[in-house]
mmCIF file of C-alpha atoms in Angstrom:
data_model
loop_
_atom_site.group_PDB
_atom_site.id
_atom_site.type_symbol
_atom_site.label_atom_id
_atom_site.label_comp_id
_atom_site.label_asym_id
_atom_site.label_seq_id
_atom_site.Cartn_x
_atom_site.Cartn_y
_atom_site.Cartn_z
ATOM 1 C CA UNK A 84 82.562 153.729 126.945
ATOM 2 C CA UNK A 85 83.312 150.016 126.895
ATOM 3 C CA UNK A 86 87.097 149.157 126.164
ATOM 4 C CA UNK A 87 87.700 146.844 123.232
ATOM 5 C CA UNK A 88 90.966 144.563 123.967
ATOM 6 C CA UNK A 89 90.396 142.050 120.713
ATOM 7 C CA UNK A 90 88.993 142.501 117.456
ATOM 8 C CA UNK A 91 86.229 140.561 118.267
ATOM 9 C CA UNK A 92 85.113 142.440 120.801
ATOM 10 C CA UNK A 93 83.772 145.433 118.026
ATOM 11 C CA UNK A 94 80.586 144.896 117.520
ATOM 12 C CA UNK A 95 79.591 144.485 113.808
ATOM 13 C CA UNK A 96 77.847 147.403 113.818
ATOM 14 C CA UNK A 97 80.825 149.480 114.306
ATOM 15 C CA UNK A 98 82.333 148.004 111.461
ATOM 16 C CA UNK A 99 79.498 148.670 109.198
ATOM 17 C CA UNK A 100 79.078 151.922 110.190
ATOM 18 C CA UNK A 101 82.928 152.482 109.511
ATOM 19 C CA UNK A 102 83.214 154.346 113.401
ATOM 20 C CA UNK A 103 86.167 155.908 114.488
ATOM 21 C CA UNK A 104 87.612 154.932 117.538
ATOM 22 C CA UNK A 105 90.700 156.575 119.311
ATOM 23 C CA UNK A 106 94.142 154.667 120.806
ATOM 24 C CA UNK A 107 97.551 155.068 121.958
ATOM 25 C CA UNK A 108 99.904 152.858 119.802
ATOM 26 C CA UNK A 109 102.037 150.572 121.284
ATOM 27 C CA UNK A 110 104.111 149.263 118.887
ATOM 28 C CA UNK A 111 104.439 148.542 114.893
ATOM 29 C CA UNK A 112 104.977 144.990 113.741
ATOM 30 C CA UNK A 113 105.504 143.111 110.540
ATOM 31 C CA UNK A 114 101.739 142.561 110.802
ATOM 32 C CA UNK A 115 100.202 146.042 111.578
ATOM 33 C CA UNK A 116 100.263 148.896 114.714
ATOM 34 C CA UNK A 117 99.557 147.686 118.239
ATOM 35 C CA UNK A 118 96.679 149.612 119.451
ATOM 36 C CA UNK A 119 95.391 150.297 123.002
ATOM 37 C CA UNK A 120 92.001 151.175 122.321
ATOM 38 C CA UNK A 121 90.938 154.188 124.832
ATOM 39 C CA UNK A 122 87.394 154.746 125.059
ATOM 40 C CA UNK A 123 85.104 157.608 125.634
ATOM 41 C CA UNK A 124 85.877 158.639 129.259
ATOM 42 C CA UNK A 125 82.436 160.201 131.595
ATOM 43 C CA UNK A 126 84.254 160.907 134.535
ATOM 44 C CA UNK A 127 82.492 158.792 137.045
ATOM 45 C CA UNK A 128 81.446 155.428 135.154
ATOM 46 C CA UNK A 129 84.854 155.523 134.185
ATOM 47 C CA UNK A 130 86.839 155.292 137.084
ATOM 48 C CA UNK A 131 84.589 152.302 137.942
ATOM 49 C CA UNK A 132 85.188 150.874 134.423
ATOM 50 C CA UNK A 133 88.938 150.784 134.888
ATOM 51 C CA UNK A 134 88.608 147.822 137.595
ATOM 52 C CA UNK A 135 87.390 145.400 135.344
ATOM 53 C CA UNK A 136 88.644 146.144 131.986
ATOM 54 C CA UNK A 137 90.791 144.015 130.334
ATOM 55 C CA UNK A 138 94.349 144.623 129.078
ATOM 56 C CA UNK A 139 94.755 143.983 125.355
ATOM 57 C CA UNK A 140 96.045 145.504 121.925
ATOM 58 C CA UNK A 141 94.182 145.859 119.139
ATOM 59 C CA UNK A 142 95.994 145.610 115.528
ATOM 60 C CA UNK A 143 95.578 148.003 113.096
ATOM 61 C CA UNK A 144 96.483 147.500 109.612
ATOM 62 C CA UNK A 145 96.916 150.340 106.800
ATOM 63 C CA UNK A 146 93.390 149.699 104.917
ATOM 64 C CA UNK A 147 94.173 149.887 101.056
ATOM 65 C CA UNK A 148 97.680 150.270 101.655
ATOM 66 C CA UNK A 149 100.316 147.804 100.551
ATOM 67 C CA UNK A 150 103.785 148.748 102.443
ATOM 68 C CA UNK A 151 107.293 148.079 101.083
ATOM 69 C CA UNK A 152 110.358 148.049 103.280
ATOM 70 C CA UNK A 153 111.233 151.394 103.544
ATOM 71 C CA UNK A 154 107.415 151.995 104.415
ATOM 72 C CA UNK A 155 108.002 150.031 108.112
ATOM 73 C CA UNK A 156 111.293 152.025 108.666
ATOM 74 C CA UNK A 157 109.189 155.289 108.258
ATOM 75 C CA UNK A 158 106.549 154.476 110.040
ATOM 76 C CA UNK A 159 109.332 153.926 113.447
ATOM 77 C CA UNK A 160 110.829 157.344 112.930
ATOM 78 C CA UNK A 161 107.771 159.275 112.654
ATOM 79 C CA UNK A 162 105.668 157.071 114.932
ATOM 80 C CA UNK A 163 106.287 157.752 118.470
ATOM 81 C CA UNK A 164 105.281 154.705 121.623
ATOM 82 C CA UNK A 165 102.204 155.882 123.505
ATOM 83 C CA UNK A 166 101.156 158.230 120.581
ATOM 84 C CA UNK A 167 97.445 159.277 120.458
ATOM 85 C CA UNK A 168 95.763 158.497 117.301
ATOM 86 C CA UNK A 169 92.150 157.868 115.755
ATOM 87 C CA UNK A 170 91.306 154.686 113.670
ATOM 88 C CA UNK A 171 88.404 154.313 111.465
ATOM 89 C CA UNK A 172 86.685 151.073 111.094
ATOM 90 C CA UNK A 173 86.359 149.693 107.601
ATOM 91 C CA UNK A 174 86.650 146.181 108.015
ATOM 92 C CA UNK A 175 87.675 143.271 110.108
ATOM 93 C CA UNK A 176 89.794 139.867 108.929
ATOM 94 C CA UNK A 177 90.531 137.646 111.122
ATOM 95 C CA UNK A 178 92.233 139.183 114.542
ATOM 96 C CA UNK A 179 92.812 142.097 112.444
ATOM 97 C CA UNK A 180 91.349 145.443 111.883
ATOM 98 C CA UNK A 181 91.898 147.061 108.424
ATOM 99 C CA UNK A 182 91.318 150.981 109.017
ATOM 100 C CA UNK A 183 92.338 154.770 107.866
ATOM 101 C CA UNK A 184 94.458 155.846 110.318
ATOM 102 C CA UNK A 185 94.639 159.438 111.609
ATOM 103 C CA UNK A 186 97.631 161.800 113.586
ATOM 104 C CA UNK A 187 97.585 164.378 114.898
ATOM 105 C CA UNK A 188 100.462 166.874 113.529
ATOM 106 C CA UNK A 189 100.373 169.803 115.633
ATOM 107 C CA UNK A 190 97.024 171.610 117.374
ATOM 108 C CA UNK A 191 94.537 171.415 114.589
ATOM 109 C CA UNK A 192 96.274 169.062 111.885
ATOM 110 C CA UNK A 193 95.839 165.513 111.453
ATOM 111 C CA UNK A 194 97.603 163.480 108.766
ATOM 112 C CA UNK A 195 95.956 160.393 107.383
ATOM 113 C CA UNK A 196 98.509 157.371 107.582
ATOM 114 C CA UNK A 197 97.271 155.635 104.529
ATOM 115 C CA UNK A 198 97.760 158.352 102.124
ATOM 116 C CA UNK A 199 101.088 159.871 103.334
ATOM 117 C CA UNK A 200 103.010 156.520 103.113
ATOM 118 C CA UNK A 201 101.495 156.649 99.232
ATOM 119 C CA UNK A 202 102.487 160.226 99.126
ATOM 120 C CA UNK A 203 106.060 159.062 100.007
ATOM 121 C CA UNK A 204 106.656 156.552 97.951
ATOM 122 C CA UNK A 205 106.602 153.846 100.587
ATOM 123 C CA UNK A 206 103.762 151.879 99.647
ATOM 124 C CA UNK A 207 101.821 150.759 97.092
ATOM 125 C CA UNK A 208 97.873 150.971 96.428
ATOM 126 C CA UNK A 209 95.860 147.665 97.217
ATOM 127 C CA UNK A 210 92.527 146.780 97.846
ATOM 128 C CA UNK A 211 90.517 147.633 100.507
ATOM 129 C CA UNK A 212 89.841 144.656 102.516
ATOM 130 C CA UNK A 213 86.763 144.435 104.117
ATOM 131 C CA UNK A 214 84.548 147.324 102.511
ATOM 132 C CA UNK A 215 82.626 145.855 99.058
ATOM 133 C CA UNK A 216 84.161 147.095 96.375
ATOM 134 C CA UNK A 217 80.835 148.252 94.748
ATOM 135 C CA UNK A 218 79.984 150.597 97.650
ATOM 136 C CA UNK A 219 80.706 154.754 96.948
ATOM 137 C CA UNK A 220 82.757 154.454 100.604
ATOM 138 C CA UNK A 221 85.043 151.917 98.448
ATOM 139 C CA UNK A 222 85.638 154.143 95.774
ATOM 140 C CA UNK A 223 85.797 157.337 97.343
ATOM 141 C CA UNK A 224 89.090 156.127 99.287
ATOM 142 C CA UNK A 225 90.184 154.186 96.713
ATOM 143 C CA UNK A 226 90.458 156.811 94.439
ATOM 144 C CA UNK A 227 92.294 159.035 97.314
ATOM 145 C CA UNK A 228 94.587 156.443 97.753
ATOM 146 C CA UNK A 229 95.495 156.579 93.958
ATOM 147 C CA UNK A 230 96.198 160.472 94.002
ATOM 148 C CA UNK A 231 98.461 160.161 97.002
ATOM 149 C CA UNK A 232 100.682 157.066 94.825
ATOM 150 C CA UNK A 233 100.634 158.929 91.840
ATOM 151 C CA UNK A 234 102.116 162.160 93.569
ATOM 152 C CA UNK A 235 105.010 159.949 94.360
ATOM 153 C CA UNK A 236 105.255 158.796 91.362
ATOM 154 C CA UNK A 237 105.384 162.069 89.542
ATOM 155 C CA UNK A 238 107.912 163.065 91.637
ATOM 156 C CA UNK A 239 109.862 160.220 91.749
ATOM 157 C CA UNK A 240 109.976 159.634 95.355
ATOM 158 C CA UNK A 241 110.623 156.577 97.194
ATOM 159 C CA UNK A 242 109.438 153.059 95.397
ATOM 160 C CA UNK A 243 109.483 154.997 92.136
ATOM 161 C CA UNK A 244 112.482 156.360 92.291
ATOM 162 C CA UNK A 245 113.851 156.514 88.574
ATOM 163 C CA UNK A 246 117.764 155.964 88.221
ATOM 164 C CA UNK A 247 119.721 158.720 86.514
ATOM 165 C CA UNK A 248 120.909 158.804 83.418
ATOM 166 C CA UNK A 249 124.364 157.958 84.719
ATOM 167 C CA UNK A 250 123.462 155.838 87.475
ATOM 168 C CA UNK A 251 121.682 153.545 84.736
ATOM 169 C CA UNK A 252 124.868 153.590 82.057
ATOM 170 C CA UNK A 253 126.896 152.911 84.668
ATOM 171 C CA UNK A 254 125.051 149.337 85.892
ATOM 172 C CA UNK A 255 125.081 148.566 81.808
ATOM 173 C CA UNK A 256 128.587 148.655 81.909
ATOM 174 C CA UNK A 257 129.427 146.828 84.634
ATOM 175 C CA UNK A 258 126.771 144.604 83.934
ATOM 176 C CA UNK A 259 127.984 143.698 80.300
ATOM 177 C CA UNK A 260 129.570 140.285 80.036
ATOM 178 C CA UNK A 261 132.656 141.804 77.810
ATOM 179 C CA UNK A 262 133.551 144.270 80.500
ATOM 180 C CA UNK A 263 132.632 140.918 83.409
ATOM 181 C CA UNK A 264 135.539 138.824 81.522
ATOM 182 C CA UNK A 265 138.016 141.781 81.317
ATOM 183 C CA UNK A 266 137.583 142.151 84.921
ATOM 184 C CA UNK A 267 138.340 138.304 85.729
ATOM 185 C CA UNK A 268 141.042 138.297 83.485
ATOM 186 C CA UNK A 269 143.057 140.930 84.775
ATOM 187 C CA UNK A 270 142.063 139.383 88.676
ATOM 188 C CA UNK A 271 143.698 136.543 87.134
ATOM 189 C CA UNK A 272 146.228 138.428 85.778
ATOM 190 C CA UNK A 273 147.009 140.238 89.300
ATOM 191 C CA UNK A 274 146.886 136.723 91.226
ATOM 192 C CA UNK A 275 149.268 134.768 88.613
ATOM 193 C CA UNK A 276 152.231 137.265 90.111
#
C-alpha cells in the first residue's frame, strides 16, 4: 500500500522477487518512462495515506532492450500521458529501474513493451541489467527478447530494413567517384557561362 516516489524507496526484496508494480506514466525521456507509481488502494487506509505521501516519478527503463531513434518516436505515438501500465521489477542501477513493461491493449490484452519495440524493428537486444545472467529468469527473457528481434529481422522491418535492389544500385552510382567528377565538371561547366 505504501507509495514508492524514488528508486530507493523499493525495498530489495521486491527487486529480488522481480514484483510487479502498477503506474500511470508521465512522460518518456532520453533516459527511460516517468512513472507515478500507484499502489494497492484498501479504501480506508488509503484515503489517510494520501496526506502524507510524497510526490515523485519513478524511471523505468526497457530491461534487455537497447532502443534506436525511431524506437523513442514510437514509443510517443503509441504511449499516451497518464496511461495505466504494470512494471515488473528485475533490477535496479542507480536511480533507475530496469523492468518488463506491460499495456494494456483493449479489455483483456496486454502488450509487453520490451518485446514489441524488438518486434518492430526499433530496438536492438541487450543485456539484462540487473538479473545474473546465470539465473533461468535471465534466460527465459532473454531468449524472448531474441524471437521478438529476429521477427523483425525476417521481415525486414524497421532497423533491419534491407535496401532494394534499386535503391542500392542507385547509391553505387551516385556514389562512384567517375560519375562524382562528371557531376562537378558539368557544375563547372554550367557556372563558366
Amino acid at each position: 500500500t505504501a507509495k514508492f516516489t524514488s528508486a530507493l524507496d523499493i525495498p530489495v526484496e521486491f527487486v529480488e522477487k522481480n514484483v510487479k508494480l502498477r503506474g500511470k506514466l508521465h512522460r518518456i525521456t532520453e533516459k527511460g518512462l516517468e512513472v507515478e507509481h500507484i499502489p494497492i488502494s484498501i479504501p480506508f487506509i488509503t484515503s489517510i495515506q494520501r496526506k502524507w505521501q510524497s510526490k515523485g516519478l519513478l524511471l523505468v527503463r526497457l530491461a534487455g532492450v537497447e532502443l534506436a531513434p525511431s524506437g523513442m518516436a514510437w514509443l510517443q505515438r503509441e504511449l499516451k500521458p497518464k496511461q495505466m501500465m504494470w512494471f515488473q521489477l528485475l533490477g535496479r542501477e542507480d536511480m533507475a529501474l530496469e523492468c518488463l513493461v506491460l499495456v494494456n491493449k483493449g479489455r483483456f490484452l496486454s502488450v509487453c513493451l520490451n518485446e514489441e519495440i524488438l518486434r518492430q524493428g526499433l530496438g536492438r537486444t541487450a543485456r539484462i541489467e540487473g538479473l545474473h545472467h546465470d539465473s533461468r529468469l535471465y534466460w527465459k527473457l532473454h531468449k524472448r527478447l531474441l524471437r521478438a528481434e529476429l521477427k523483425a529481422l525476417k521481415k525486414n522491418k524497421g532497423i533491419w530494413k534491407e535496401e532494394s535492389f534499386s535503391e542500392r544500385i542507385g547509391d553505387r552510382i551516385s556514389n562512384n567517384k567517375f560519375v562524382q567528377r562528371l557531376k562537378q565538371f558539368v557544375s563547372w561547366l554550367r557556372s563558366s557561362r
